[in-house]
Short mmCIF file of N, CA and C in Angstrom, two decimals:
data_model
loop_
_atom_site.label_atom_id
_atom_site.label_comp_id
_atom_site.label_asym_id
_atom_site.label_seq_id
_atom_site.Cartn_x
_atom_site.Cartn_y
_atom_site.Cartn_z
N UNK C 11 3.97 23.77 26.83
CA UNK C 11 3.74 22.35 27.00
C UNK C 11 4.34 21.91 28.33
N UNK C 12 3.71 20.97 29.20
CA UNK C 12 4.37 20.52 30.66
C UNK C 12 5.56 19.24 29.82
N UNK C 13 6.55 19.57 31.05
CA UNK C 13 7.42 18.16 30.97
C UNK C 13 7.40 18.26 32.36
N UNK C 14 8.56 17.01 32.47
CA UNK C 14 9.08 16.58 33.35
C UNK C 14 10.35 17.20 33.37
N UNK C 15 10.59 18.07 34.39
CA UNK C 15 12.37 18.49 34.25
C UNK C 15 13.04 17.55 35.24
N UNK C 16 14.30 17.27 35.22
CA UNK C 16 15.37 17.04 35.80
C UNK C 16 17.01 17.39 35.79
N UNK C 17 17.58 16.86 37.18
CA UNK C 17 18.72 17.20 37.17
C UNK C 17 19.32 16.84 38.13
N UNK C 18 20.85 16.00 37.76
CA UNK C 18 21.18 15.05 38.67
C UNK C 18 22.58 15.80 38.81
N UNK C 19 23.16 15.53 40.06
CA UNK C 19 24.39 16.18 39.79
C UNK C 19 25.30 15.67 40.48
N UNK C 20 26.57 15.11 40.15
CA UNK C 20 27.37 14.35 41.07
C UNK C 20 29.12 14.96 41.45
N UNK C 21 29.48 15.04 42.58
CA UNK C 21 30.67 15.84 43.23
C UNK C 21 31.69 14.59 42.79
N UNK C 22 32.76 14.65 42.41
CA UNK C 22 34.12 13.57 42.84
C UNK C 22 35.31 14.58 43.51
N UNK C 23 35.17 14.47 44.92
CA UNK C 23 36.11 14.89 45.27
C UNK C 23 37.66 15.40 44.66
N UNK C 24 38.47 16.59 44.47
CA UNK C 24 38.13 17.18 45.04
C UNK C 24 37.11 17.86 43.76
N UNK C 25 38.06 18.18 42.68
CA UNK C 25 37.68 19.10 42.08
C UNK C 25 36.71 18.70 40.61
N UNK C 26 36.04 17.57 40.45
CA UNK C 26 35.24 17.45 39.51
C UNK C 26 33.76 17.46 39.45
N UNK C 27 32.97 17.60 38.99
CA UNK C 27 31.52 17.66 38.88
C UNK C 27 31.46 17.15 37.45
N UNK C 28 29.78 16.72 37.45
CA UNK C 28 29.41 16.31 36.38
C UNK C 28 27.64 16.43 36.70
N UNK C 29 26.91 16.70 35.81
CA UNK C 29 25.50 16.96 35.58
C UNK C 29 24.84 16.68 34.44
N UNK C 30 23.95 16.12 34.79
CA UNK C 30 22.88 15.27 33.47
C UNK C 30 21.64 16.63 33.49
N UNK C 31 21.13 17.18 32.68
CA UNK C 31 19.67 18.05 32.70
C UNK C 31 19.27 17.23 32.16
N UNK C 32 17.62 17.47 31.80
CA UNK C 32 16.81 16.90 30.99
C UNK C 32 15.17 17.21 31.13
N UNK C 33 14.31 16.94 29.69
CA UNK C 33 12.89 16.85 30.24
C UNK C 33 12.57 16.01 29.30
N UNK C 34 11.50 15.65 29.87
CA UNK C 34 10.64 14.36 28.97
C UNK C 34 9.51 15.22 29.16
N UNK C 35 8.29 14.39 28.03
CA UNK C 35 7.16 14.39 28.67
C UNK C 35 6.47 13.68 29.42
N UNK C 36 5.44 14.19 30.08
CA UNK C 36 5.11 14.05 31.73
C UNK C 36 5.36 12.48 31.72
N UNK C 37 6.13 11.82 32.39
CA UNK C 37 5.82 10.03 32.83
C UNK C 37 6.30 9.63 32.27
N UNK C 38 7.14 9.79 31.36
CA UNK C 38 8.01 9.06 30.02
C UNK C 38 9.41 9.53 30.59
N UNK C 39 9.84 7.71 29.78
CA UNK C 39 11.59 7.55 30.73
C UNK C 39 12.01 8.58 29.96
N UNK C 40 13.41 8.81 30.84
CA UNK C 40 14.71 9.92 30.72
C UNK C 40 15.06 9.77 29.27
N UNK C 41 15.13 8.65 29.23
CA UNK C 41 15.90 7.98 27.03
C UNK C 41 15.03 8.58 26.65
N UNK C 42 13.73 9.11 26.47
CA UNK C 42 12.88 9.31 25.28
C UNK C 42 12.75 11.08 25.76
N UNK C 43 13.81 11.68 26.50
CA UNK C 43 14.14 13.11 26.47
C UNK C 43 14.74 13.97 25.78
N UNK C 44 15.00 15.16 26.11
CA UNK C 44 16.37 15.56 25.57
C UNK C 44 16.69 15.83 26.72
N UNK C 45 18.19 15.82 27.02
CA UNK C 45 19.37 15.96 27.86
C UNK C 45 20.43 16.79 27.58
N UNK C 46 21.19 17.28 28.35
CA UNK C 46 22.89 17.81 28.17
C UNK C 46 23.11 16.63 29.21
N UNK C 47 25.11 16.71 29.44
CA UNK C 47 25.48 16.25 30.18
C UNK C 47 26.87 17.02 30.44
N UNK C 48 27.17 17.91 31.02
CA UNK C 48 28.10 18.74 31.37
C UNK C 48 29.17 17.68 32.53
N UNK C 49 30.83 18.08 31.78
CA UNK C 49 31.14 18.24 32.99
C UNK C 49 31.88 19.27 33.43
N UNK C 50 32.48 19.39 34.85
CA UNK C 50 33.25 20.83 34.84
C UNK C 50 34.66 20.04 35.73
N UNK C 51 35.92 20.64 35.51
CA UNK C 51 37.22 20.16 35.84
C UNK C 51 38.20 20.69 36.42
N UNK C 52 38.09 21.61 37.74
CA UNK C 52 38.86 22.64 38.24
C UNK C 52 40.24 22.01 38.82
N UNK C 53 41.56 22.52 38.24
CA UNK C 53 42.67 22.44 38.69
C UNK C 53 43.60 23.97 38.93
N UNK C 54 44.31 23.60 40.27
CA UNK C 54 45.36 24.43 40.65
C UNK C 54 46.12 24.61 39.66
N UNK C 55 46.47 26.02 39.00
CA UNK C 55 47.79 26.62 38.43
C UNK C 55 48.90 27.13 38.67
N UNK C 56 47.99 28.28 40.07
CA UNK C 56 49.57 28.23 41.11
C UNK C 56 48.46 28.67 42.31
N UNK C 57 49.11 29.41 42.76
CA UNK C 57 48.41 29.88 44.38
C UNK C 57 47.33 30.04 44.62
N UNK C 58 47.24 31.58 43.29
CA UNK C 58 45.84 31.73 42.99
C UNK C 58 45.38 32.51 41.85
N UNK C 59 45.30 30.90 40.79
CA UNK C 59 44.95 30.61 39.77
C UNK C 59 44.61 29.17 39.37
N UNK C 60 43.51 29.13 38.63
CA UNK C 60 43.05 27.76 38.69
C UNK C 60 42.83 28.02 36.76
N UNK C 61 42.86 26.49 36.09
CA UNK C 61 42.59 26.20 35.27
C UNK C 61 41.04 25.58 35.42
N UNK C 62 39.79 26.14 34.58
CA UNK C 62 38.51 25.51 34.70
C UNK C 62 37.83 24.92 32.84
N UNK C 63 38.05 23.61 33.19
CA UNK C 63 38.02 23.11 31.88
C UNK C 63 35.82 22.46 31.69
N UNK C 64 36.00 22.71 30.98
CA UNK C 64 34.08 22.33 30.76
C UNK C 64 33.65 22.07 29.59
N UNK C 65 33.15 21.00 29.40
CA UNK C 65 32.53 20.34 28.84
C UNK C 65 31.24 19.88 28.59
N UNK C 66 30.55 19.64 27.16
CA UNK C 66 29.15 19.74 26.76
C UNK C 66 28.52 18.75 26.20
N UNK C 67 27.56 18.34 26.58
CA UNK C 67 27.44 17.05 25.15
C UNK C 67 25.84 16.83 25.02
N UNK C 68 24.68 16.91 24.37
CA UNK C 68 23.85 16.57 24.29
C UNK C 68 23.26 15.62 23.35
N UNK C 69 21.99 15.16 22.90
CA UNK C 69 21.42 14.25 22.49
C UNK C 69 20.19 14.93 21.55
N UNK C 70 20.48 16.20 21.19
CA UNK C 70 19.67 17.13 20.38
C UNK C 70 20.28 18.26 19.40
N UNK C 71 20.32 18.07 18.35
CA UNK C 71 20.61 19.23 17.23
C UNK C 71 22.15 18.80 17.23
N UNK C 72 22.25 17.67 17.20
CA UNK C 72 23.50 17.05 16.92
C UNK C 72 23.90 17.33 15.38
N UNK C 73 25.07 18.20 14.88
CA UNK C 73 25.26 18.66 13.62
C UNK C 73 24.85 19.70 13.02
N UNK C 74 24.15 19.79 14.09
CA UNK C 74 23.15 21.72 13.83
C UNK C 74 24.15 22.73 14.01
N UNK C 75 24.82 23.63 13.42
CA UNK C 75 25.62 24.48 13.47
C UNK C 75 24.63 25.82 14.72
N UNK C 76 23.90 25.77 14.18
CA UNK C 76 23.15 27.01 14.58
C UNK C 76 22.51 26.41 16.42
N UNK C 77 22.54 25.08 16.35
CA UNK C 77 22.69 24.53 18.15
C UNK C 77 24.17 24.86 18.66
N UNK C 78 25.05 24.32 17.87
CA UNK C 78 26.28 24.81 18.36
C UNK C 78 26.27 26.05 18.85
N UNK C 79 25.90 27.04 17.61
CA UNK C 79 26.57 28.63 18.34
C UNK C 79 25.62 28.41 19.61
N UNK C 80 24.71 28.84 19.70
CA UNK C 80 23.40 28.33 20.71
C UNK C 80 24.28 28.52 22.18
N UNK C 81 24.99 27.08 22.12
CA UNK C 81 25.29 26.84 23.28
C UNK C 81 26.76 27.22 23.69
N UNK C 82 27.86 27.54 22.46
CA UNK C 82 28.30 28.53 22.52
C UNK C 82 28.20 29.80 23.26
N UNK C 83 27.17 30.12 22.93
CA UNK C 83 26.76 31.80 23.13
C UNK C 83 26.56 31.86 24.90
N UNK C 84 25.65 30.70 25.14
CA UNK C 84 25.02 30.23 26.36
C UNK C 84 26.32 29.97 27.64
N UNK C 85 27.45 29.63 26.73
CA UNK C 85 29.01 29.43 27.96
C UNK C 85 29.45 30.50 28.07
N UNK C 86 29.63 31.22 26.35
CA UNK C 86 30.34 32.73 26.80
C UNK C 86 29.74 33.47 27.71
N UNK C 87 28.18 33.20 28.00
CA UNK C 87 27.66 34.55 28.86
C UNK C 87 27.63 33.68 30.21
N UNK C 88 27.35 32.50 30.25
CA UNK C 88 27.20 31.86 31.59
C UNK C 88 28.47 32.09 32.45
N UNK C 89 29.63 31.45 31.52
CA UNK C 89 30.70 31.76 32.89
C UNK C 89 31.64 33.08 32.42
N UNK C 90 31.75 33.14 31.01
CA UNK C 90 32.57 34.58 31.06
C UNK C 90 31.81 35.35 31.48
N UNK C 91 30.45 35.83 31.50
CA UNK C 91 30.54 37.17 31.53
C UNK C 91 29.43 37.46 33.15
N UNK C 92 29.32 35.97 33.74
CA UNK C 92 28.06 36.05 34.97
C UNK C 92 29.09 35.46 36.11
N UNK C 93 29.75 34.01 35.66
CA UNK C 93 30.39 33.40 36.65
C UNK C 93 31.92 33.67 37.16
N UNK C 94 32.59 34.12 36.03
CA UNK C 94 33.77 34.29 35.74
C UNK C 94 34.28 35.96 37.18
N UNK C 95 33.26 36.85 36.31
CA UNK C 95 33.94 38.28 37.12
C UNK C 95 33.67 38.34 38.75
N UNK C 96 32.42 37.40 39.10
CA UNK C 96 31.84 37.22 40.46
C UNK C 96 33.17 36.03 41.30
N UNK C 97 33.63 34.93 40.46
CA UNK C 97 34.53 33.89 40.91
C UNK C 97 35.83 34.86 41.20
N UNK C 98 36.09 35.99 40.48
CA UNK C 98 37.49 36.54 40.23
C UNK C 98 37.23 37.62 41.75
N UNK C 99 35.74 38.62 42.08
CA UNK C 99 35.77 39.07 43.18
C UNK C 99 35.96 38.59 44.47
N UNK C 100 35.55 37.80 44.06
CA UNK C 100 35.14 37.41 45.45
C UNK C 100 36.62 36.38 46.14
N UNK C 101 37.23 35.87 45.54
CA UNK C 101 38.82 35.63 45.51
C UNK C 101 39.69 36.52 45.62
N UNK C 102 39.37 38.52 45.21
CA UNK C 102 40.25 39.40 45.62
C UNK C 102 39.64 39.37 47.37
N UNK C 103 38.29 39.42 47.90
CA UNK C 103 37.85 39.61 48.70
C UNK C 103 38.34 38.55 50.05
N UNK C 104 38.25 37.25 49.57
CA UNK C 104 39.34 36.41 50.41
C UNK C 104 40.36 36.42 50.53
N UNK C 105 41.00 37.40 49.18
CA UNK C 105 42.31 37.22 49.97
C UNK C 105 43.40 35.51 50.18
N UNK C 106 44.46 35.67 51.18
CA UNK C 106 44.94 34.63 51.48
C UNK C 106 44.08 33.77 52.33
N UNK C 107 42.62 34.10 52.86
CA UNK C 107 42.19 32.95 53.48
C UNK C 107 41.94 31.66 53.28
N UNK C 108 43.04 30.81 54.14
CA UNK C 108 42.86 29.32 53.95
C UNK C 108 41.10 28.53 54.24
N UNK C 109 40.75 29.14 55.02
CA UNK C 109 39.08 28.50 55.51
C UNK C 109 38.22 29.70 54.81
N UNK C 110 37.84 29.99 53.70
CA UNK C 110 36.85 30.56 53.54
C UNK C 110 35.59 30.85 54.71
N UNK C 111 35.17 29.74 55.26
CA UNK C 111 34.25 29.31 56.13
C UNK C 111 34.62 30.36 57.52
N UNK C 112 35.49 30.45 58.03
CA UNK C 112 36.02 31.68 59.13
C UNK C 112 35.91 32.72 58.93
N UNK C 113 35.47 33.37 57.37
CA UNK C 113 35.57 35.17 57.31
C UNK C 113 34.22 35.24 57.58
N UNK C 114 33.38 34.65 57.93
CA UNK C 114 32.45 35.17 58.41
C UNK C 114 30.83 35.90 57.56
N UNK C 115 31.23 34.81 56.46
CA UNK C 115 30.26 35.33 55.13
C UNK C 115 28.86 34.81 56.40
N UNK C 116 27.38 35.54 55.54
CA UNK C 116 25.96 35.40 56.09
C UNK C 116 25.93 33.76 55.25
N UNK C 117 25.65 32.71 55.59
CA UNK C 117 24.92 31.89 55.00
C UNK C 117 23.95 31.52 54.83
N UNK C 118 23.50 31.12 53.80
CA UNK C 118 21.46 31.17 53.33
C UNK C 118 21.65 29.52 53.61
N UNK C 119 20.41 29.29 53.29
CA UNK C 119 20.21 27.87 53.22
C UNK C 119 20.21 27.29 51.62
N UNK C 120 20.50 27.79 50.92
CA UNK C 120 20.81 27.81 49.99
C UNK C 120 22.49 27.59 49.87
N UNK C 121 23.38 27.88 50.47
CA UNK C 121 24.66 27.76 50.62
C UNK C 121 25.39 26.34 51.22
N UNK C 122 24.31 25.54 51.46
CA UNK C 122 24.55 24.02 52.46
C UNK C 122 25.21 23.40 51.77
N UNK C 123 24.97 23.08 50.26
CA UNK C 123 26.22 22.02 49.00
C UNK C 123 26.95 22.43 49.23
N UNK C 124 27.54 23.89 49.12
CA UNK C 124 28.90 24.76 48.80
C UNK C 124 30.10 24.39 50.44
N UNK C 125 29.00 24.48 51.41
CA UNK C 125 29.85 24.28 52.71
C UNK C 125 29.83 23.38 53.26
N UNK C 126 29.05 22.06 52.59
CA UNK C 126 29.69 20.46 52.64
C UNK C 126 30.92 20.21 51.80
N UNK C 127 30.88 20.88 50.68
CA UNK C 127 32.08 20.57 49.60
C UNK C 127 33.59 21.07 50.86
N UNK C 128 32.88 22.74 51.10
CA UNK C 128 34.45 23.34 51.88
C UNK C 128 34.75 22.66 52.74
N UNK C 129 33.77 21.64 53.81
CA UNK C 129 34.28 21.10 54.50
C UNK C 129 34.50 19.95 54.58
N UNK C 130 34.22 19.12 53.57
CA UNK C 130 35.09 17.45 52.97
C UNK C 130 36.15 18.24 52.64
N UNK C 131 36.42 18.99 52.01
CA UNK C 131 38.17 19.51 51.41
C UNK C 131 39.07 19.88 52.38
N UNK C 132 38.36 20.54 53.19
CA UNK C 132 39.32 21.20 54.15
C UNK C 132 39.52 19.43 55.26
N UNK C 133 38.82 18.43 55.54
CA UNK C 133 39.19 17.15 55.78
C UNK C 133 40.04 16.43 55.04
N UNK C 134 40.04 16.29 53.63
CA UNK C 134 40.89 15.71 52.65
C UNK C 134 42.07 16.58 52.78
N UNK C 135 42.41 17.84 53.21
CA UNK C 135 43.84 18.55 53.06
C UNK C 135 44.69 18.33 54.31
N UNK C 136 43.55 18.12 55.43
CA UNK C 136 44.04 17.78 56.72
C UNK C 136 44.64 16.12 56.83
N UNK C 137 43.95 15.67 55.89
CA UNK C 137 44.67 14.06 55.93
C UNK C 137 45.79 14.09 55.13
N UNK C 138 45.76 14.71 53.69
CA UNK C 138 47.32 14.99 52.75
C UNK C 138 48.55 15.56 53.59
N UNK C 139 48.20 16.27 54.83
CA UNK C 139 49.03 17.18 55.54
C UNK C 139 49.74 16.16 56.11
N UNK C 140 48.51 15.10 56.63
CA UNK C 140 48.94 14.06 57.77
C UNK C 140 49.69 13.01 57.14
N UNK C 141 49.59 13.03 55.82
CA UNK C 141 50.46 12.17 55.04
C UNK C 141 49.09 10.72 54.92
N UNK C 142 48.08 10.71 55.18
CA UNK C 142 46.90 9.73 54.78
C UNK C 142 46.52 10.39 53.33
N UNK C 143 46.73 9.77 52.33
CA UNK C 143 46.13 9.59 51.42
C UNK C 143 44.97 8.81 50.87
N UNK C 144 43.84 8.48 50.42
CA UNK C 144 42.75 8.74 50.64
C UNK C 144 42.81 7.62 48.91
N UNK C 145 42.30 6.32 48.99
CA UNK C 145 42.68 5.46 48.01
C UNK C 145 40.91 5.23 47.58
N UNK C 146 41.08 5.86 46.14
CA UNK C 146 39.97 5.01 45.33
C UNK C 146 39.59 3.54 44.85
N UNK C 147 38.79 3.03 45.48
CA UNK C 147 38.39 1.38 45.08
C UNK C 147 37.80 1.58 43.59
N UNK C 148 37.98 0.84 42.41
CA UNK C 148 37.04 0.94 41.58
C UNK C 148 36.97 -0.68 40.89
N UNK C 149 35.56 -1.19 41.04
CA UNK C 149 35.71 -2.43 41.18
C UNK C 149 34.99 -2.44 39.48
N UNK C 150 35.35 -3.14 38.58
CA UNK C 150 34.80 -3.46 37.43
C UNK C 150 33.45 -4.36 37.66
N UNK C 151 32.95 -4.11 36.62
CA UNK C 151 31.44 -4.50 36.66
C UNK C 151 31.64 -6.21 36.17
#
């Protein structure tokens, strides 16, 4: 059957993300879809170790045990067993490098999100250094 897929995805500096999926059918609003809405929550533990906290929530098979394992099954293999051992190499492979961006990896064009993120961060660490801290406005509706 055709849908409509989507997928929105939003950065909060440094370390949060959050992502809506979804499909409708063809021309019909987002509400009359199904959706997830993930988020993901990376914090420093020490040098080099990070705590990665993630989160799930959808609008389908709500109470379904058998959706649960589902998506269960779908985290254990997504980041333990695809994202997890590739995140852990490639961190022996850097090493102590502070600029990832200097060792000299090939970049695709496919790699352009990843090395806007490295390089707002590596700006936000250069202002913490400088002692500018970097103030969120959040204006109520």
């Amino acid at each position: 059957q055709e849908v409509d897929y989507w997928m929105d995805s939003f950065w909060d500096a440094p370390s949060i993300v959050t992502n809506w999926v979804g499909v409708t059918l063809p021309g019909r609003p987002r509400e009359e879809g199904r959706y997830s809405h993930g988020t993901h929550i990376v914090t420093p533990a020490s040098r080099h170790h990070s705590h990665y906290f993630f989160g799930n929530s959808r609008n389908q098979g709500l109470g379904d045990a058998e959706a649960d394992a589902k998506v269960r099954a779908w985290q254990r293999v997504g980041f333990g067993l695809q994202d997890k051992p590739i995140i852990e190499a490639s961190a022996r492979l850097m090493g102590d490098a502070v600029d990832p961006l200097a060792l000299g990896a090939v970049l695709l064009p496919s790699d352009a999100a990843a090395v806007r993120v490295r390089r707002t961060v590596a700006r936000l660490r250069q202002k913490e250094a400088a002692g500018v801290v970097p103030i969120k406005v959040v204006q109520a509706a």
